[in-house]
Amino acid sequence: MKKTLSIIAALTIAAAIAGCKNSSSSDPFATGEFLTENAKYDCEEMFWLTLTEKYEDQDSTQIVVSLDIDWPKETGKNIVSVNAVRDWIKEHLDFLNEYKKIYAGNMDDADALTKFYGESYKERFEATDDFPAPALSFDIHIKKEFENDKCVTYTYLLDQYLGGAHGGITRYGVTFRKSDGKIMTNFLTLSDIGNEGLDNIIRKGLMKYWEISDEEMLYEYTWENKVTKYSVDQPTHSPCFVKDGLQFNYQEYEIASYAAGAPEFVVPYAEIEKYLTPSAADLLK
């Protein structure tokens, strides 16, 4: 009888343990899933210039403001990295606000925060009579691009036109370590210690972006001394982890002319793995 009860007790405990494991694996707080809430703001209107005598052939400007943000939701296990990403997003939005209006509302209200900055950018345009431009625009996308158990990557895209011959695009990604919210910047071993292979990988990525097969053409596409037979300038912004590999983003004018665009390419993990620093490689284990 005692033996039977012992077996029943053992089976009950085993079932309870199994139940706990199943519960944990389906719980986003326990697995460390990085939850987000999408918030958008869109505005398109005509702004009538008050100083029309300055522009005889123009009496209005079209204002376009668009924000699309994946705002991190507060969760118990990822609170440090959630706060780090929130601060990073907010720093970008504050930087673009000429009037330095800082959102001080509920940080859990993604819609309110997005509307606040959208209205602030629109107000900035409406207070400006200095641009004889047919349109003024901010198009901002801040998105969660990639995630695994140890890190999360966000991408930032700003497409703006503030008058002049053409607009401008800023685009890059940032990988955050979940354990402490650190922005990862040390991805690659130094190129000046014999990493000729890494230079070749980046050179190949640039050629793929421009769809060219002749390496001599690559040197014609890029600024003098930025890409040579002996070395390649890496982007100002650190690369970031995405689904298929390590993503590189060059900005407009950084490595080539405006007409050549802003090169972006992904190096597959199988090709880049041996050039990763230990701290970067650890995030993929």
PDB file of C-alpha atoms in Angstrom:
ATOM      1  CA  MET A   1       0.000   0.000   0.000  1.00  0.00           C
ATOM      2  CA  LYS A   2       2.768   2.422   0.991  1.00  0.00           C
ATOM      3  CA  LYS A   3       4.669   1.505  -2.182  1.00  0.00           C
ATOM      4  CA  THR A   4       1.563   2.232  -4.290  1.00  0.00           C
ATOM      5  CA  LEU A   5       1.097   5.615  -2.624  1.00  0.00           C
ATOM      6  CA  SER A   6       4.760   6.431  -3.207  1.00  0.00           C
ATOM      7  CA  ILE A   7       4.411   5.659  -6.911  1.00  0.00           C
ATOM      8  CA  ILE A   8       1.263   7.797  -7.144  1.00  0.00           C
ATOM      9  CA  ALA A   9       3.008  10.650  -5.346  1.00  0.00           C
ATOM     10  CA  ALA A  10       6.017  10.421  -7.642  1.00  0.00           C
ATOM     11  CA  LEU A  11       3.813  10.468 -10.720  1.00  0.00           C
ATOM     12  CA  THR A  12       1.886  13.467  -9.366  1.00  0.00           C
ATOM     13  CA  ILE A  13       5.096  15.414  -8.756  1.00  0.00           C
ATOM     14  CA  ALA A  14       6.406  14.515 -12.228  1.00  0.00           C
ATOM     15  CA  ALA A  15       3.154  15.672 -13.822  1.00  0.00           C
ATOM     16  CA  ALA A  16       3.296  18.907 -11.879  1.00  0.00           C
ATOM     17  CA  ILE A  17       6.875  19.558 -13.023  1.00  0.00           C
ATOM     18  CA  ALA A  18       5.944  18.795 -16.628  1.00  0.00           C
ATOM     19  CA  GLY A  19       2.942  21.109 -16.317  1.00  0.00           C
ATOM     20  CA  CYS A  20       5.162  23.909 -15.018  1.00  0.00           C
ATOM     21  CA  LYS A  21       7.587  23.475 -17.910  1.00  0.00           C
ATOM     22  CA  ASN A  22       4.794  23.610 -20.490  1.00  0.00           C
ATOM     23  CA  SER A  23       3.340  26.691 -18.844  1.00  0.00           C
ATOM     24  CA  SER A  24       6.681  28.465 -18.855  1.00  0.00           C
ATOM     25  CA  SER A  25       7.422  27.709 -22.496  1.00  0.00           C
ATOM     26  CA  SER A  26       4.162  29.326 -23.618  1.00  0.00           C
ATOM     27  CA  ASP A  27       4.472  32.353 -21.338  1.00  0.00           C
ATOM     28  CA  PRO A  28       6.013  35.362 -23.151  1.00  0.00           C
ATOM     29  CA  PHE A  29       7.186  36.821 -19.829  1.00  0.00           C
ATOM     30  CA  ALA A  30       9.041  33.616 -18.977  1.00  0.00           C
ATOM     31  CA  THR A  31      10.613  33.150 -22.427  1.00  0.00           C
ATOM     32  CA  GLY A  32      11.723  36.756 -22.612  1.00  0.00           C
ATOM     33  CA  GLU A  33       9.735  37.579 -25.754  1.00  0.00           C
ATOM     34  CA  PHE A  34      10.054  41.269 -26.620  1.00  0.00           C
ATOM     35  CA  LEU A  35       6.469  42.463 -26.995  1.00  0.00           C
ATOM     36  CA  THR A  36       5.596  45.621 -28.935  1.00  0.00           C
ATOM     37  CA  GLU A  37       2.577  47.769 -29.709  1.00  0.00           C
ATOM     38  CA  ASN A  38       2.363  49.435 -33.113  1.00  0.00           C
ATOM     39  CA  ALA A  39       1.370  53.105 -33.154  1.00  0.00           C
ATOM     40  CA  LYS A  40       0.901  55.329 -36.205  1.00  0.00           C
ATOM     41  CA  TYR A  41       0.363  58.981 -36.986  1.00  0.00           C
ATOM     42  CA  ASP A  42      -0.477  60.307 -40.453  1.00  0.00           C
ATOM     43  CA  CYS A  43      -1.157  63.884 -41.465  1.00  0.00           C
ATOM     44  CA  GLU A  44      -1.332  65.490 -44.898  1.00  0.00           C
ATOM     45  CA  GLU A  45      -2.570  69.057 -45.281  1.00  0.00           C
ATOM     46  CA  MET A  46      -1.995  72.293 -47.179  1.00  0.00           C
ATOM     47  CA  PHE A  47      -0.367  75.107 -45.233  1.00  0.00           C
ATOM     48  CA  TRP A  48      -1.043  78.612 -46.564  1.00  0.00           C
ATOM     49  CA  LEU A  49       2.037  80.798 -46.416  1.00  0.00           C
ATOM     50  CA  THR A  50       1.591  84.020 -44.478  1.00  0.00           C
ATOM     51  CA  LEU A  51       4.451  85.786 -46.258  1.00  0.00           C
ATOM     52  CA  THR A  52       3.249  85.205 -49.801  1.00  0.00           C
ATOM     53  CA  GLU A  53       4.989  88.340 -51.040  1.00  0.00           C
ATOM     54  CA  LYS A  54       8.270  86.419 -50.588  1.00  0.00           C
ATOM     55  CA  TYR A  55       7.155  83.800 -53.116  1.00  0.00           C
ATOM     56  CA  GLU A  56       5.276  85.326 -56.016  1.00  0.00           C
ATOM     57  CA  ASP A  57       4.543  81.963 -57.616  1.00  0.00           C
ATOM     58  CA  GLN A  58       3.664  80.050 -54.433  1.00  0.00           C
ATOM     59  CA  ASP A  59       1.077  80.634 -51.747  1.00  0.00           C
ATOM     60  CA  SER A  60       0.932  77.252 -50.017  1.00  0.00           C
ATOM     61  CA  THR A  61       3.040  74.272 -49.004  1.00  0.00           C
ATOM     62  CA  GLN A  62       1.952  70.671 -48.588  1.00  0.00           C
ATOM     63  CA  ILE A  63       2.826  69.256 -45.165  1.00  0.00           C
ATOM     64  CA  VAL A  64       3.210  65.485 -44.776  1.00  0.00           C
ATOM     65  CA  VAL A  65       4.033  63.888 -41.426  1.00  0.00           C
ATOM     66  CA  SER A  66       3.979  60.117 -40.953  1.00  0.00           C
ATOM     67  CA  LEU A  67       5.163  58.026 -37.997  1.00  0.00           C
ATOM     68  CA  ASP A  68       5.108  54.233 -37.712  1.00  0.00           C
ATOM     69  CA  ILE A  69       6.544  52.974 -34.413  1.00  0.00           C
ATOM     70  CA  ASP A  70       6.808  49.557 -32.744  1.00  0.00           C
ATOM     71  CA  TRP A  71       6.743  50.739 -29.130  1.00  0.00           C
ATOM     72  CA  PRO A  72       8.070  48.216 -26.562  1.00  0.00           C
ATOM     73  CA  LYS A  73       5.505  47.017 -24.035  1.00  0.00           C
ATOM     74  CA  GLU A  74       6.535  46.756 -20.392  1.00  0.00           C
ATOM     75  CA  THR A  75       7.146  43.145 -19.367  1.00  0.00           C
ATOM     76  CA  GLY A  76       8.639  41.737 -16.202  1.00  0.00           C
ATOM     77  CA  LYS A  77      11.620  39.852 -17.578  1.00  0.00           C
ATOM     78  CA  ASN A  78      12.727  42.370 -20.211  1.00  0.00           C
ATOM     79  CA  ILE A  79      12.169  45.594 -18.272  1.00  0.00           C
ATOM     80  CA  VAL A  80      15.821  46.703 -18.577  1.00  0.00           C
ATOM     81  CA  SER A  81      15.992  46.256 -22.353  1.00  0.00           C
ATOM     82  CA  VAL A  82      12.462  47.649 -22.791  1.00  0.00           C
ATOM     83  CA  ASN A  83      13.511  50.859 -21.052  1.00  0.00           C
ATOM     84  CA  ALA A  84      16.715  50.999 -23.115  1.00  0.00           C
ATOM     85  CA  VAL A  85      14.815  50.713 -26.404  1.00  0.00           C
ATOM     86  CA  ARG A  86      12.206  53.231 -25.269  1.00  0.00           C
ATOM     87  CA  ASP A  87      14.958  55.729 -24.422  1.00  0.00           C
ATOM     88  CA  TRP A  88      16.630  55.125 -27.790  1.00  0.00           C
ATOM     89  CA  ILE A  89      13.369  55.715 -29.695  1.00  0.00           C
ATOM     90  CA  LYS A  90      12.531  58.805 -27.696  1.00  0.00           C
ATOM     91  CA  GLU A  91      16.011  60.295 -28.223  1.00  0.00           C
ATOM     92  CA  HIS A  92      15.473  60.054 -31.984  1.00  0.00           C
ATOM     93  CA  LEU A  93      12.041  61.662 -31.792  1.00  0.00           C
ATOM     94  CA  ASP A  94      13.281  64.443 -29.489  1.00  0.00           C
ATOM     95  CA  PHE A  95      16.254  65.148 -31.749  1.00  0.00           C
ATOM     96  CA  LEU A  96      13.973  65.907 -34.708  1.00  0.00           C
ATOM     97  CA  ASN A  97      11.823  68.310 -32.698  1.00  0.00           C
ATOM     98  CA  GLU A  98      13.190  71.770 -33.341  1.00  0.00           C
ATOM     99  CA  TYR A  99      11.186  73.210 -30.449  1.00  0.00           C
ATOM    100  CA  LYS A 100      12.563  70.569 -28.077  1.00  0.00           C
ATOM    101  CA  LYS A 101       9.135  69.654 -26.809  1.00  0.00           C
ATOM    102  CA  ILE A 102       9.669  66.548 -24.702  1.00  0.00           C
ATOM    103  CA  TYR A 103       6.915  64.018 -24.181  1.00  0.00           C
ATOM    104  CA  ALA A 104       6.261  63.682 -20.454  1.00  0.00           C
ATOM    105  CA  GLY A 105       3.076  61.616 -20.505  1.00  0.00           C
ATOM    106  CA  ASN A 106       2.368  57.961 -19.797  1.00  0.00           C
ATOM    107  CA  MET A 107       5.237  55.947 -21.279  1.00  0.00           C
ATOM    108  CA  ASP A 108       2.930  52.949 -21.677  1.00  0.00           C
ATOM    109  CA  ASP A 109       0.611  54.918 -24.006  1.00  0.00           C
ATOM    110  CA  ALA A 110       2.161  54.414 -27.435  1.00  0.00           C
ATOM    111  CA  ASP A 111      -0.637  56.204 -29.285  1.00  0.00           C
ATOM    112  CA  ALA A 112      -0.367  59.325 -27.116  1.00  0.00           C
ATOM    113  CA  LEU A 113       3.418  59.484 -27.509  1.00  0.00           C
ATOM    114  CA  THR A 114       3.262  59.042 -31.286  1.00  0.00           C
ATOM    115  CA  LYS A 115       0.540  61.657 -31.669  1.00  0.00           C
ATOM    116  CA  PHE A 116       2.510  64.107 -29.490  1.00  0.00           C
ATOM    117  CA  TYR A 117       5.552  63.961 -31.749  1.00  0.00           C
ATOM    118  CA  GLY A 118       3.522  63.931 -34.950  1.00  0.00           C
ATOM    119  CA  GLU A 119       1.705  67.103 -33.913  1.00  0.00           C
ATOM    120  CA  SER A 120       5.005  68.696 -32.837  1.00  0.00           C
ATOM    121  CA  TYR A 121       6.598  68.084 -36.247  1.00  0.00           C
ATOM    122  CA  LYS A 122       3.540  69.468 -38.014  1.00  0.00           C
ATOM    123  CA  GLU A 123       3.641  72.571 -35.798  1.00  0.00           C
ATOM    124  CA  ARG A 124       7.296  73.048 -36.700  1.00  0.00           C
ATOM    125  CA  PHE A 125       6.421  73.137 -40.396  1.00  0.00           C
ATOM    126  CA  GLU A 126       3.454  75.461 -39.896  1.00  0.00           C
ATOM    127  CA  ALA A 127       5.646  77.987 -38.092  1.00  0.00           C
ATOM    128  CA  THR A 128       8.088  78.129 -40.987  1.00  0.00           C
ATOM    129  CA  ASP A 129       7.882  80.642 -43.817  1.00  0.00           C
ATOM    130  CA  ASP A 130      11.482  80.232 -44.879  1.00  0.00           C
ATOM    131  CA  PHE A 131      11.065  77.292 -47.261  1.00  0.00           C
ATOM    132  CA  PRO A 132       9.720  78.092 -50.741  1.00  0.00           C
ATOM    133  CA  ALA A 133       9.119  74.360 -51.215  1.00  0.00           C
ATOM    134  CA  PRO A 134       6.033  72.657 -52.686  1.00  0.00           C
ATOM    135  CA  ALA A 135       6.139  70.084 -49.901  1.00  0.00           C
ATOM    136  CA  LEU A 136       7.735  69.477 -46.519  1.00  0.00           C
ATOM    137  CA  SER A 137       7.762  65.994 -45.037  1.00  0.00           C
ATOM    138  CA  PHE A 138       8.872  63.679 -42.262  1.00  0.00           C
ATOM    139  CA  ASP A 139       8.327  59.948 -42.796  1.00  0.00           C
ATOM    140  CA  ILE A 140       9.631  58.010 -39.772  1.00  0.00           C
ATOM    141  CA  HIS A 141       9.670  54.239 -39.315  1.00  0.00           C
ATOM    142  CA  ILE A 142      11.050  52.724 -36.096  1.00  0.00           C
ATOM    143  CA  LYS A 143      10.495  48.975 -36.228  1.00  0.00           C
ATOM    144  CA  LYS A 144      11.407  45.786 -34.424  1.00  0.00           C
ATOM    145  CA  GLU A 145      13.333  43.899 -37.097  1.00  0.00           C
ATOM    146  CA  PHE A 146      14.736  40.793 -35.402  1.00  0.00           C
ATOM    147  CA  GLU A 147      14.756  38.962 -32.087  1.00  0.00           C
ATOM    148  CA  ASN A 148      16.199  35.863 -30.489  1.00  0.00           C
ATOM    149  CA  ASP A 149      16.507  34.781 -26.851  1.00  0.00           C
ATOM    150  CA  LYS A 150      19.475  37.077 -26.186  1.00  0.00           C
ATOM    151  CA  CYS A 151      18.985  40.186 -28.308  1.00  0.00           C
ATOM    152  CA  VAL A 152      16.531  42.360 -30.207  1.00  0.00           C
ATOM    153  CA  THR A 153      17.209  44.562 -33.241  1.00  0.00           C
ATOM    154  CA  TYR A 154      15.411  47.789 -34.068  1.00  0.00           C
ATOM    155  CA  THR A 155      15.684  49.658 -37.360  1.00  0.00           C
ATOM    156  CA  TYR A 156      15.341  53.399 -37.874  1.00  0.00           C
ATOM    157  CA  LEU A 157      14.319  55.034 -41.157  1.00  0.00           C
ATOM    158  CA  LEU A 158      13.857  58.775 -41.653  1.00  0.00           C
ATOM    159  CA  ASP A 159      12.832  59.937 -45.117  1.00  0.00           C
ATOM    160  CA  GLN A 160      12.561  63.725 -45.100  1.00  0.00           C
ATOM    161  CA  TYR A 161      12.271  66.661 -47.461  1.00  0.00           C
ATOM    162  CA  LEU A 162      12.896  70.139 -46.094  1.00  0.00           C
ATOM    163  CA  GLY A 163      13.338  71.994 -49.351  1.00  0.00           C
ATOM    164  CA  GLY A 164      16.212  72.106 -51.775  1.00  0.00           C
ATOM    165  CA  ALA A 165      17.201  69.917 -54.675  1.00  0.00           C
ATOM    166  CA  HIS A 166      16.265  66.636 -53.046  1.00  0.00           C
ATOM    167  CA  GLY A 167      15.252  64.957 -49.821  1.00  0.00           C
ATOM    168  CA  GLY A 168      17.354  62.770 -47.601  1.00  0.00           C
ATOM    169  CA  ILE A 169      17.220  59.320 -46.037  1.00  0.00           C
ATOM    170  CA  THR A 170      18.787  58.094 -42.807  1.00  0.00           C
ATOM    171  CA  ARG A 171      18.566  54.348 -42.276  1.00  0.00           C
ATOM    172  CA  TYR A 172      20.306  51.907 -39.949  1.00  0.00           C
ATOM    173  CA  GLY A 173      19.702  49.260 -37.293  1.00  0.00           C
ATOM    174  CA  VAL A 174      20.667  48.798 -33.657  1.00  0.00           C
ATOM    175  CA  THR A 175      20.979  45.514 -31.759  1.00  0.00           C
ATOM    176  CA  PHE A 176      20.243  45.566 -28.016  1.00  0.00           C
ATOM    177  CA  ARG A 177      21.417  42.878 -25.599  1.00  0.00           C
ATOM    178  CA  LYS A 178      18.373  41.783 -23.601  1.00  0.00           C
ATOM    179  CA  SER A 179      20.199  40.996 -20.368  1.00  0.00           C
ATOM    180  CA  ASP A 180      21.281  44.585 -19.701  1.00  0.00           C
ATOM    181  CA  GLY A 181      19.864  46.723 -22.533  1.00  0.00           C
ATOM    182  CA  LYS A 182      23.341  47.452 -23.922  1.00  0.00           C
ATOM    183  CA  ILE A 183      23.518  48.742 -27.499  1.00  0.00           C
ATOM    184  CA  MET A 184      25.936  46.430 -29.273  1.00  0.00           C
ATOM    185  CA  THR A 185      28.679  48.219 -31.239  1.00  0.00           C
ATOM    186  CA  ASN A 186      31.580  45.771 -31.096  1.00  0.00           C
ATOM    187  CA  PHE A 187      30.551  43.236 -33.736  1.00  0.00           C
ATOM    188  CA  LEU A 188      33.622  42.729 -35.881  1.00  0.00           C
ATOM    189  CA  THR A 189      37.288  42.104 -35.288  1.00  0.00           C
ATOM    190  CA  LEU A 190      39.473  45.014 -36.404  1.00  0.00           C
ATOM    191  CA  SER A 191      40.090  45.173 -40.144  1.00  0.00           C
ATOM    192  CA  ASP A 192      43.665  46.429 -39.678  1.00  0.00           C
ATOM    193  CA  ILE A 193      44.977  43.171 -38.234  1.00  0.00           C
ATOM    194  CA  GLY A 194      44.910  41.160 -41.412  1.00  0.00           C
ATOM    195  CA  ASN A 195      41.191  40.623 -42.007  1.00  0.00           C
ATOM    196  CA  GLU A 196      41.474  40.751 -45.752  1.00  0.00           C
ATOM    197  CA  GLY A 197      38.591  38.293 -45.904  1.00  0.00           C
ATOM    198  CA  LEU A 198      36.266  40.702 -44.088  1.00  0.00           C
ATOM    199  CA  ASP A 199      37.154  43.495 -46.509  1.00  0.00           C
ATOM    200  CA  ASN A 200      36.342  41.188 -49.397  1.00  0.00           C
ATOM    201  CA  ILE A 201      32.988  40.285 -47.866  1.00  0.00           C
ATOM    202  CA  ILE A 202      32.013  43.960 -47.535  1.00  0.00           C
ATOM    203  CA  ARG A 203      33.290  44.686 -51.041  1.00  0.00           C
ATOM    204  CA  LYS A 204      31.123  41.845 -52.357  1.00  0.00           C
ATOM    205  CA  GLY A 205      28.086  43.216 -50.492  1.00  0.00           C
ATOM    206  CA  LEU A 206      28.543  46.651 -52.083  1.00  0.00           C
ATOM    207  CA  MET A 207      28.819  45.095 -55.518  1.00  0.00           C
ATOM    208  CA  LYS A 208      25.624  43.141 -54.929  1.00  0.00           C
ATOM    209  CA  TYR A 209      23.792  46.323 -53.850  1.00  0.00           C
ATOM    210  CA  TRP A 210      24.814  48.141 -57.039  1.00  0.00           C
ATOM    211  CA  GLU A 211      24.350  45.009 -59.151  1.00  0.00           C
ATOM    212  CA  ILE A 212      27.812  45.174 -60.657  1.00  0.00           C
ATOM    213  CA  SER A 213      30.198  42.297 -61.335  1.00  0.00           C
ATOM    214  CA  ASP A 214      33.324  44.202 -62.333  1.00  0.00           C
ATOM    215  CA  GLU A 215      35.407  45.183 -59.293  1.00  0.00           C
ATOM    216  CA  GLU A 216      36.913  48.081 -61.213  1.00  0.00           C
ATOM    217  CA  MET A 217      33.419  49.589 -61.467  1.00  0.00           C
ATOM    218  CA  LEU A 218      33.163  49.451 -57.686  1.00  0.00           C
ATOM    219  CA  TYR A 219      36.067  51.852 -57.382  1.00  0.00           C
ATOM    220  CA  GLU A 220      34.349  54.205 -59.844  1.00  0.00           C
ATOM    221  CA  TYR A 221      31.087  54.100 -57.832  1.00  0.00           C
ATOM    222  CA  THR A 222      32.697  55.011 -54.519  1.00  0.00           C
ATOM    223  CA  TRP A 223      34.549  58.033 -53.196  1.00  0.00           C
ATOM    224  CA  GLU A 224      38.299  58.022 -53.582  1.00  0.00           C
ATOM    225  CA  ASN A 225      40.065  56.060 -50.813  1.00  0.00           C
ATOM    226  CA  LYS A 226      36.763  54.797 -49.343  1.00  0.00           C
ATOM    227  CA  VAL A 227      36.991  51.477 -51.174  1.00  0.00           C
ATOM    228  CA  THR A 228      40.304  50.371 -52.632  1.00  0.00           C
ATOM    229  CA  LYS A 229      42.003  47.123 -53.544  1.00  0.00           C
ATOM    230  CA  TYR A 230      43.627  47.156 -50.112  1.00  0.00           C
ATOM    231  CA  SER A 231      40.915  48.323 -47.693  1.00  0.00           C
ATOM    232  CA  VAL A 232      37.214  49.156 -47.290  1.00  0.00           C
ATOM    233  CA  ASP A 233      35.758  51.820 -44.998  1.00  0.00           C
ATOM    234  CA  GLN A 234      33.124  50.304 -42.726  1.00  0.00           C
ATOM    235  CA  PRO A 235      29.887  52.269 -42.105  1.00  0.00           C
ATOM    236  CA  THR A 236      29.757  54.969 -39.439  1.00  0.00           C
ATOM    237  CA  HIS A 237      26.840  53.148 -37.813  1.00  0.00           C
ATOM    238  CA  SER A 238      27.604  49.699 -36.442  1.00  0.00           C
ATOM    239  CA  PRO A 239      26.043  46.752 -38.266  1.00  0.00           C
ATOM    240  CA  CYS A 240      23.183  44.847 -36.657  1.00  0.00           C
ATOM    241  CA  PHE A 241      21.794  41.332 -36.468  1.00  0.00           C
ATOM    242  CA  VAL A 242      18.791  40.555 -38.668  1.00  0.00           C
ATOM    243  CA  LYS A 243      17.092  37.294 -39.561  1.00  0.00           C
ATOM    244  CA  ASP A 244      19.506  36.158 -42.267  1.00  0.00           C
ATOM    245  CA  GLY A 245      22.796  37.631 -41.095  1.00  0.00           C
ATOM    246  CA  LEU A 246      24.676  40.814 -40.219  1.00  0.00           C
ATOM    247  CA  GLN A 247      23.253  43.905 -41.886  1.00  0.00           C
ATOM    248  CA  PHE A 248      25.428  46.820 -43.021  1.00  0.00           C
ATOM    249  CA  ASN A 249      24.019  50.301 -43.705  1.00  0.00           C
ATOM    250  CA  TYR A 250      25.918  53.131 -45.358  1.00  0.00           C
ATOM    251  CA  GLN A 251      24.284  56.566 -45.347  1.00  0.00           C
ATOM    252  CA  GLU A 252      23.876  58.867 -48.323  1.00  0.00           C
ATOM    253  CA  TYR A 253      27.178  60.511 -49.283  1.00  0.00           C
ATOM    254  CA  GLU A 254      29.066  58.313 -46.794  1.00  0.00           C
ATOM    255  CA  ILE A 255      30.806  56.126 -49.319  1.00  0.00           C
ATOM    256  CA  ALA A 256      29.467  57.331 -52.676  1.00  0.00           C
ATOM    257  CA  SER A 257      27.521  60.141 -54.332  1.00  0.00           C
ATOM    258  CA  TYR A 258      23.846  60.872 -53.654  1.00  0.00           C
ATOM    259  CA  ALA A 259      22.940  59.369 -57.016  1.00  0.00           C
ATOM    260  CA  ALA A 260      24.518  56.066 -55.919  1.00  0.00           C
ATOM    261  CA  GLY A 261      22.082  55.799 -53.012  1.00  0.00           C
ATOM    262  CA  ALA A 262      22.643  54.528 -49.488  1.00  0.00           C
ATOM    263  CA  PRO A 263      24.094  51.000 -49.791  1.00  0.00           C
ATOM    264  CA  GLU A 264      22.525  48.313 -47.605  1.00  0.00           C
ATOM    265  CA  PHE A 265      23.297  44.615 -47.621  1.00  0.00           C
ATOM    266  CA  VAL A 266      23.169  41.525 -45.399  1.00  0.00           C
ATOM    267  CA  VAL A 267      26.113  39.145 -44.991  1.00  0.00           C
ATOM    268  CA  PRO A 268      24.873  35.606 -44.169  1.00  0.00           C
ATOM    269  CA  TYR A 269      25.837  34.304 -40.739  1.00  0.00           C
ATOM    270  CA  ALA A 270      27.788  31.430 -42.293  1.00  0.00           C
ATOM    271  CA  GLU A 271      30.113  33.940 -44.013  1.00  0.00           C
ATOM    272  CA  ILE A 272      30.507  36.469 -41.211  1.00  0.00           C
ATOM    273  CA  GLU A 273      30.641  34.166 -38.176  1.00  0.00           C
ATOM    274  CA  LYS A 274      34.433  33.849 -38.021  1.00  0.00           C
ATOM    275  CA  TYR A 275      34.854  37.633 -38.007  1.00  0.00           C
ATOM    276  CA  LEU A 276      32.494  38.236 -35.069  1.00  0.00           C
ATOM    277  CA  THR A 277      33.849  39.307 -31.699  1.00  0.00           C
ATOM    278  CA  PRO A 278      33.205  36.894 -28.790  1.00  0.00           C
ATOM    279  CA  SER A 279      30.557  39.215 -27.285  1.00  0.00           C
ATOM    280  CA  ALA A 280      28.687  39.388 -30.593  1.00  0.00           C
ATOM    281  CA  ALA A 281      28.990  35.657 -31.292  1.00  0.00           C
ATOM    282  CA  ASP A 282      27.609  34.892 -27.824  1.00  0.00           C
ATOM    283  CA  LEU A 283      24.300  36.506 -28.758  1.00  0.00           C
ATOM    284  CA  LEU A 284      23.791  33.888 -31.457  1.00  0.00           C
ATOM    285  CA  LYS A 285      24.392  30.813 -29.287  1.00  0.00           C
TER     286      LYS A 285
END
